[in-house]
Amino acid sequence: MAKKSKIARNEQRKAVVARYAEQRAQLKKTLVDPNASDDEREAARVGLQKLPRNASPVRVRSRDAIDGRPRGVLTKFGISRVRFRDMAHRGELPGVTKSSW
């Protein structure tokens, strides 16, 4: 089980990313626009730098949805490899079977 503070901080980051997503997308679109002037591009670059660090989606950590484990998370299922294995053994994941040979 991960520390509650780490899980809470990650949730705050998700909220900040969602809050600034539209503004960030607009600035990035201006940066790559071939019709934009150099001044507009420079203003977009400065605007991106002025956004909070946690507004970047890269800073959000993928965590296990149940206990918050940060490593070995299977994004398709949203759980860690350890929990995935336990749930697969118990038959709690539909369509997933344990292979043996």
Coordinates of N, CA and C in Angstrom, one line a residue:
M1 N 0.8 -1.2 0.0 CA 0.0 0.0 0.0 C 0.9 1.2 0.0
A2 N 0.6 2.1 -0.9 CA 1.4 3.4 -1.0 C 1.0 4.3 0.1
K3 N 1.8 5.3 0.3 CA 1.5 6.3 1.3 C 0.3 7.1 0.8
K4 N -0.5 7.5 1.8 CA -1.7 8.3 1.4 C -1.4 9.6 0.8
S5 N -0.3 10.2 1.3 CA 0.1 11.5 0.9 C 0.6 11.5 -0.6
K6 N 1.2 10.4 -1.0 CA 1.7 10.3 -2.4 C 0.5 10.1 -3.3
I7 N -0.5 9.3 -2.9 CA -1.7 9.1 -3.7 C -2.5 10.4 -3.8
A8 N -2.6 11.1 -2.7 CA -3.3 12.4 -2.7 C -2.6 13.4 -3.6
R9 N -1.3 13.5 -3.6 CA -0.5 14.4 -4.4 C -0.8 14.1 -5.9
N10 N -0.8 12.8 -6.2 CA -1.0 12.4 -7.6 C -2.4 12.8 -8.0
E11 N -3.4 12.7 -7.2 CA -4.8 13.1 -7.5 C -4.8 14.6 -7.7
Q12 N -4.1 15.4 -6.9 CA -4.0 16.8 -7.1 C -3.4 17.2 -8.5
R13 N -2.4 16.4 -8.9 CA -1.7 16.6 -10.2 C -2.7 16.4 -11.3
K14 N -3.5 15.3 -11.1 CA -4.5 15.0 -12.2 C -5.5 16.2 -12.3
A15 N -5.9 16.8 -11.2 CA -6.8 17.9 -11.2 C -6.2 19.1 -11.9
V16 N -4.9 19.4 -11.6 CA -4.2 20.5 -12.3 C -4.1 20.3 -13.8
V17 N -3.8 19.0 -14.2 CA -3.6 18.7 -15.6 C -5.0 19.0 -16.3
A18 N -6.0 18.5 -15.7 CA -7.4 18.7 -16.3 C -7.7 20.2 -16.4
R19 N -7.3 21.0 -15.3 CA -7.7 22.4 -15.3 C -7.0 23.2 -16.4
Y20 N -5.7 22.8 -16.7 CA -4.9 23.6 -17.7 C -4.8 22.9 -19.0
A21 N -5.5 21.8 -19.2 CA -5.4 21.0 -20.5 C -5.7 21.8 -21.7
E22 N -6.9 22.6 -21.7 CA -7.3 23.3 -22.9 C -6.3 24.4 -23.2
Q23 N -5.9 25.2 -22.1 CA -4.9 26.3 -22.3 C -3.6 25.7 -22.8
R24 N -3.1 24.6 -22.3 CA -1.9 24.0 -22.7 C -1.9 23.6 -24.2
A25 N -3.1 23.0 -24.6 CA -3.2 22.5 -25.9 C -3.2 23.7 -26.9
Q26 N -3.8 24.8 -26.5 CA -3.9 26.0 -27.4 C -2.5 26.5 -27.6
L27 N -1.7 26.6 -26.5 CA -0.3 27.1 -26.6 C 0.6 26.2 -27.5
K28 N 0.4 24.9 -27.3 CA 1.2 24.0 -28.1 C 0.8 24.0 -29.6
K29 N -0.4 24.2 -29.8 CA -0.9 24.4 -31.2 C -0.3 25.6 -31.9
T30 N -0.2 26.7 -31.1 CA 0.4 27.9 -31.6 C 1.9 27.7 -31.9
L31 N 2.5 26.9 -31.1 CA 4.0 26.7 -31.3 C 4.3 26.0 -32.6
V32 N 3.5 25.1 -33.0 CA 3.8 24.3 -34.2 C 3.0 24.8 -35.4
D33 N 2.3 25.9 -35.3 CA 1.5 26.5 -36.4 C 2.5 27.2 -37.4
P34 N 2.6 26.7 -38.6 CA 3.5 27.3 -39.6 C 3.1 28.8 -40.0
N35 N 1.9 29.1 -39.8 CA 1.4 30.5 -40.1 C 1.6 31.5 -39.0
A36 N 2.0 31.0 -37.9 CA 2.2 31.9 -36.7 C 3.5 32.7 -36.9
S37 N 3.4 34.0 -36.4 CA 4.6 34.8 -36.5 C 5.6 34.4 -35.4
D38 N 6.8 34.9 -35.5 CA 7.8 34.6 -34.5 C 7.4 35.1 -33.1
D39 N 6.8 36.3 -33.1 CA 6.4 36.9 -31.9 C 5.3 36.0 -31.2
E40 N 4.4 35.5 -32.0 CA 3.3 34.7 -31.4 C 3.9 33.4 -30.9
R41 N 4.9 32.8 -31.6 CA 5.5 31.6 -31.1 C 6.3 31.8 -29.8
E42 N 7.0 32.9 -29.8 CA 7.7 33.3 -28.6 C 6.7 33.5 -27.4
A43 N 5.6 34.1 -27.6 CA 4.6 34.4 -26.6 C 4.0 33.0 -26.1
A44 N 3.8 32.1 -27.0 CA 3.3 30.8 -26.7 C 4.3 30.0 -25.8
R45 N 5.6 30.1 -26.2 CA 6.7 29.4 -25.5 C 6.8 29.9 -24.0
V46 N 6.7 31.3 -23.9 CA 6.7 31.9 -22.6 C 5.5 31.5 -21.8
G47 N 4.4 31.5 -22.5 CA 3.1 31.1 -21.8 C 3.2 29.7 -21.3
L48 N 3.8 28.8 -22.0 CA 3.9 27.4 -21.6 C 4.8 27.3 -20.4
Q49 N 5.9 28.1 -20.4 CA 6.8 28.1 -19.2 C 6.2 28.7 -18.0
K50 N 5.2 29.6 -18.2 CA 4.6 30.2 -17.0 C 3.5 29.3 -16.4
L51 N 3.1 28.2 -17.1 CA 2.1 27.3 -16.5 C 2.7 26.6 -15.3
P52 N 1.9 26.1 -14.4 CA 2.5 25.3 -13.3 C 3.2 24.0 -13.8
R53 N 4.2 23.6 -13.1 CA 4.9 22.3 -13.5 C 3.9 21.2 -13.5
N54 N 3.0 21.1 -12.6 CA 2.1 20.0 -12.5 C 1.0 20.0 -13.5
A55 N 1.0 21.0 -14.4 CA 0.0 21.1 -15.5 C 0.4 20.2 -16.6
S56 N 1.6 19.7 -16.6 CA 2.1 18.8 -17.6 C 1.6 17.3 -17.3
P57 N 1.0 16.7 -18.3 CA 0.5 15.3 -18.1 C 1.6 14.3 -17.8
V58 N 2.8 14.6 -18.1 CA 3.9 13.7 -17.9 C 4.2 13.5 -16.4
R59 N 3.8 14.5 -15.6 CA 4.1 14.4 -14.2 C 3.1 13.6 -13.4
V60 N 2.0 13.1 -14.1 CA 1.1 12.3 -13.4 C 1.6 10.8 -13.4
R61 N 1.6 10.2 -12.3 CA 2.1 8.8 -12.1 C 0.9 7.8 -12.3
S62 N 1.1 6.8 -13.1 CA 0.1 5.8 -13.2 C 0.2 4.9 -11.9
R63 N -0.9 4.7 -11.2 CA -0.9 4.0 -10.0 C -2.0 2.9 -10.0
D64 N -1.9 1.9 -9.2 CA -2.9 0.9 -9.0 C -4.1 1.5 -8.5
A65 N -5.3 1.2 -9.1 CA -6.5 1.9 -8.7 C -7.0 1.5 -7.3
I66 N -6.5 0.3 -6.8 CA -7.0 -0.2 -5.5 C -6.1 0.2 -4.4
D67 N -4.8 0.0 -4.5 CA -3.9 0.3 -3.3 C -2.9 1.4 -3.6
G68 N -2.8 1.8 -4.9 CA -1.9 3.0 -5.2 C -0.5 2.6 -5.5
R69 N -0.2 1.3 -5.7 CA 1.2 0.9 -6.0 C 1.6 1.6 -7.3
P70 N 2.8 2.2 -7.2 CA 3.3 3.0 -8.4 C 4.0 2.2 -9.5
R71 N 4.5 1.1 -9.2 CA 5.3 0.3 -10.1 C 4.6 -0.9 -10.7
G72 N 4.9 -1.2 -11.9 CA 4.3 -2.4 -12.5 C 2.8 -2.4 -12.7
V73 N 2.3 -1.2 -13.2 CA 0.9 -1.0 -13.4 C 0.5 -1.4 -14.8
L74 N -0.5 -2.2 -15.0 CA -1.0 -2.6 -16.3 C -2.1 -1.6 -16.6
T75 N -1.8 -0.7 -17.6 CA -2.7 0.4 -17.8 C -4.1 -0.1 -18.4
K76 N -4.0 -1.2 -19.1 CA -5.3 -1.8 -19.7 C -6.3 -2.1 -18.6
F77 N -5.8 -2.6 -17.5 CA -6.7 -3.0 -16.4 C -6.7 -2.0 -15.2
G78 N -5.7 -1.1 -15.1 CA -5.6 -0.1 -14.1 C -5.2 -0.7 -12.7
I79 N -4.6 -1.9 -12.7 CA -4.1 -2.5 -11.5 C -2.6 -2.9 -11.7
S80 N -2.0 -3.2 -10.6 CA -0.6 -3.6 -10.6 C -0.5 -5.1 -11.0
R81 N 0.7 -5.4 -11.4 CA 1.0 -6.8 -11.8 C 0.7 -7.8 -10.7
V82 N 1.0 -7.4 -9.4 CA 0.8 -8.3 -8.3 C -0.7 -8.5 -8.1
R83 N -1.5 -7.5 -8.1 CA -2.9 -7.6 -7.9 C -3.5 -8.3 -9.1
F84 N -3.0 -8.0 -10.3 CA -3.6 -8.7 -11.5 C -3.4 -10.2 -11.3
R85 N -2.2 -10.6 -10.9 CA -2.0 -12.1 -10.8 C -2.9 -12.7 -9.7
D86 N -3.1 -12.0 -8.6 CA -4.0 -12.6 -7.6 C -5.4 -12.6 -8.1
M87 N -5.9 -11.6 -8.7 CA -7.3 -11.6 -9.2 C -7.5 -12.6 -10.3
A88 N -6.5 -12.8 -11.2 CA -6.6 -13.8 -12.3 C -6.7 -15.2 -11.7
H89 N -5.9 -15.4 -10.6 CA -5.9 -16.8 -10.0 C -7.3 -17.0 -9.4
R90 N -7.9 -16.0 -8.8 CA -9.2 -16.2 -8.1 C -10.4 -16.1 -9.1
G91 N -10.1 -15.8 -10.4 CA -11.1 -15.8 -11.4 C -11.9 -14.5 -11.4
E92 N -11.4 -13.4 -10.9 CA -12.2 -12.2 -10.7 C -12.0 -11.3 -12.0
L93 N -11.2 -11.7 -12.9 CA -11.0 -10.9 -14.2 C -11.7 -11.7 -15.3
P94 N -12.8 -11.2 -15.8 CA -13.4 -11.9 -16.9 C -12.6 -12.0 -18.2
G95 N -12.5 -13.2 -18.7 CA -11.7 -13.4 -19.9 C -10.2 -13.7 -19.7
V96 N -9.8 -13.6 -18.5 CA -8.4 -13.8 -18.2 C -8.2 -15.2 -17.6
T97 N -7.4 -16.0 -18.1 CA -7.2 -17.3 -17.6 C -5.7 -17.5 -17.3
K98 N -5.4 -18.3 -16.3 CA -4.0 -18.7 -16.0 C -3.5 -19.8 -17.0
S99 N -2.4 -19.5 -17.6 CA -1.9 -20.5 -18.6 C -1.0 -21.5 -17.8
S100 N -1.0 -22.7 -18.2 CA -0.1 -23.7 -17.7 C 0.3 -24.7 -18.7
W101 N 1.5 -25.3 -18.7 CA 1.9 -26.2 -19.7 C 2.8 -27.3 -19.0

